[in-house]
Amino acid sequence: MIIKGYKSNYFLCLSLILMLCLSCNKEEGIKTPLERIQENYTQMPEEQISRSSDNSIFASYTNPTERYGHGILGDKIEGGQLVIASEENTYELNLPDNYVFEDIRPRMYDVDGDGQLEFITIRSDVNKGAGIVIYKIIVDQLIEHARVLEIGSQNRWLNIVAIDDLDNDGIVEIAWIQTPHIGGILKVAKIQSGILNVISETSLYSNHAIGKTNLCLSLLRQVENQKVIYVPTQSRDAVVGFTFDGNDLHEFETIEMDVDFSLPLNVQLNLSNTIVEEEDNCIL
Ligand SMILES: [Ca+2]
Ligand SMILES: [Ca+2]
């Protein structure tokens, strides 16, 4: 009996020590990836953090800065830093003083098919306006993988429309509208490492209203074996669907409707098989 009692006390002590250790760890610093971004970095006013569909990767702009006075997204506070957090690591990239992230939150998409997500951002040069930069994690660092060169003049912006393999050739494309408030040119490029070249473009479309944070004014839809991207016209009185095939944009259909630029397009236009994914094509 004495031996039995000794054993049970011994195991009781072990259990208590184990519970104490677990509780210590929790209180002293094992943070989730989301907590690491929220607690270790200065947040933007919008406090928006992107998350991958499996909740394993989180991405956010941080270190707010007022060094670019454009203010197209409602205030003149833009991101000075990109932070990515996974279960294992936190990666950060600080922009030089002539750049800001003029965006709401980063998009995530495996653009090169290697099974790892890349991070698609709208980055503006304070003298040359907006461009697109796609970052990739290589050897524990955020590295520029591909980019669309800046528009060329300050206070000129662009908004991303879709990131997907639009023509089913195995290469992911990116579509965007350059200067959605003045002339609105819808452009498409194939994503490969380096500087991206525009393959096709067409004008007088728009997917943003000055001063708004609603970047979700385009739609991607699967129609049989084709992908169709839908964007409002600049005059906001119709939505036009385009396919991308043979390196050209082709008009698929025009839907006449008044578009409210303060609301996401997917809540105004009820189409079957639309692809609305928070992580890459519906930023609010
Ligand atoms: Ca990848
Ligand atoms: Ca493609």
Short mmCIF file of N, CA and C and ligand atoms in Angstrom, two decimals, residues 109-118 136, ligand 1:
data_model
loop_
_atom_site.label_atom_id
_atom_site.label_comp_id
_atom_site.label_asym_id
_atom_site.label_seq_id
_atom_site.Cartn_x
_atom_site.Cartn_y
_atom_site.Cartn_z
N TYR A 109 -1.67 33.71 -53.82
CA TYR A 109 -1.98 32.78 -54.91
C TYR A 109 -0.67 32.06 -55.25
N ASP A 110 -0.76 30.78 -55.53
CA ASP A 110 0.42 30.03 -55.97
C ASP A 110 0.61 30.29 -57.47
N VAL A 111 1.33 31.37 -57.78
CA VAL A 111 1.41 31.82 -59.18
C VAL A 111 2.35 30.98 -60.03
N ASP A 112 3.28 30.24 -59.40
CA ASP A 112 4.22 29.46 -60.19
C ASP A 112 4.04 27.96 -60.03
N GLY A 113 2.97 27.56 -59.35
CA GLY A 113 2.62 26.15 -59.28
C GLY A 113 3.58 25.28 -58.49
N ASP A 114 4.35 25.88 -57.57
CA ASP A 114 5.29 25.06 -56.79
C ASP A 114 4.70 24.59 -55.46
N GLY A 115 3.41 24.86 -55.26
CA GLY A 115 2.77 24.40 -54.03
C GLY A 115 2.87 25.40 -52.89
N GLN A 116 3.60 26.50 -53.09
CA GLN A 116 3.74 27.53 -52.06
C GLN A 116 3.04 28.81 -52.54
N LEU A 117 2.40 29.50 -51.61
CA LEU A 117 1.71 30.73 -51.98
C LEU A 117 2.71 31.86 -52.24
N GLU A 118 2.37 32.70 -53.21
CA GLU A 118 3.08 33.96 -53.38
C GLU A 118 2.13 35.09 -52.92
N LYS A 136 7.79 36.33 -53.14
CA LYS A 136 7.90 34.89 -52.93
C LYS A 136 8.86 34.65 -51.78
CA CA B 1 4.24 29.31 -55.63
#
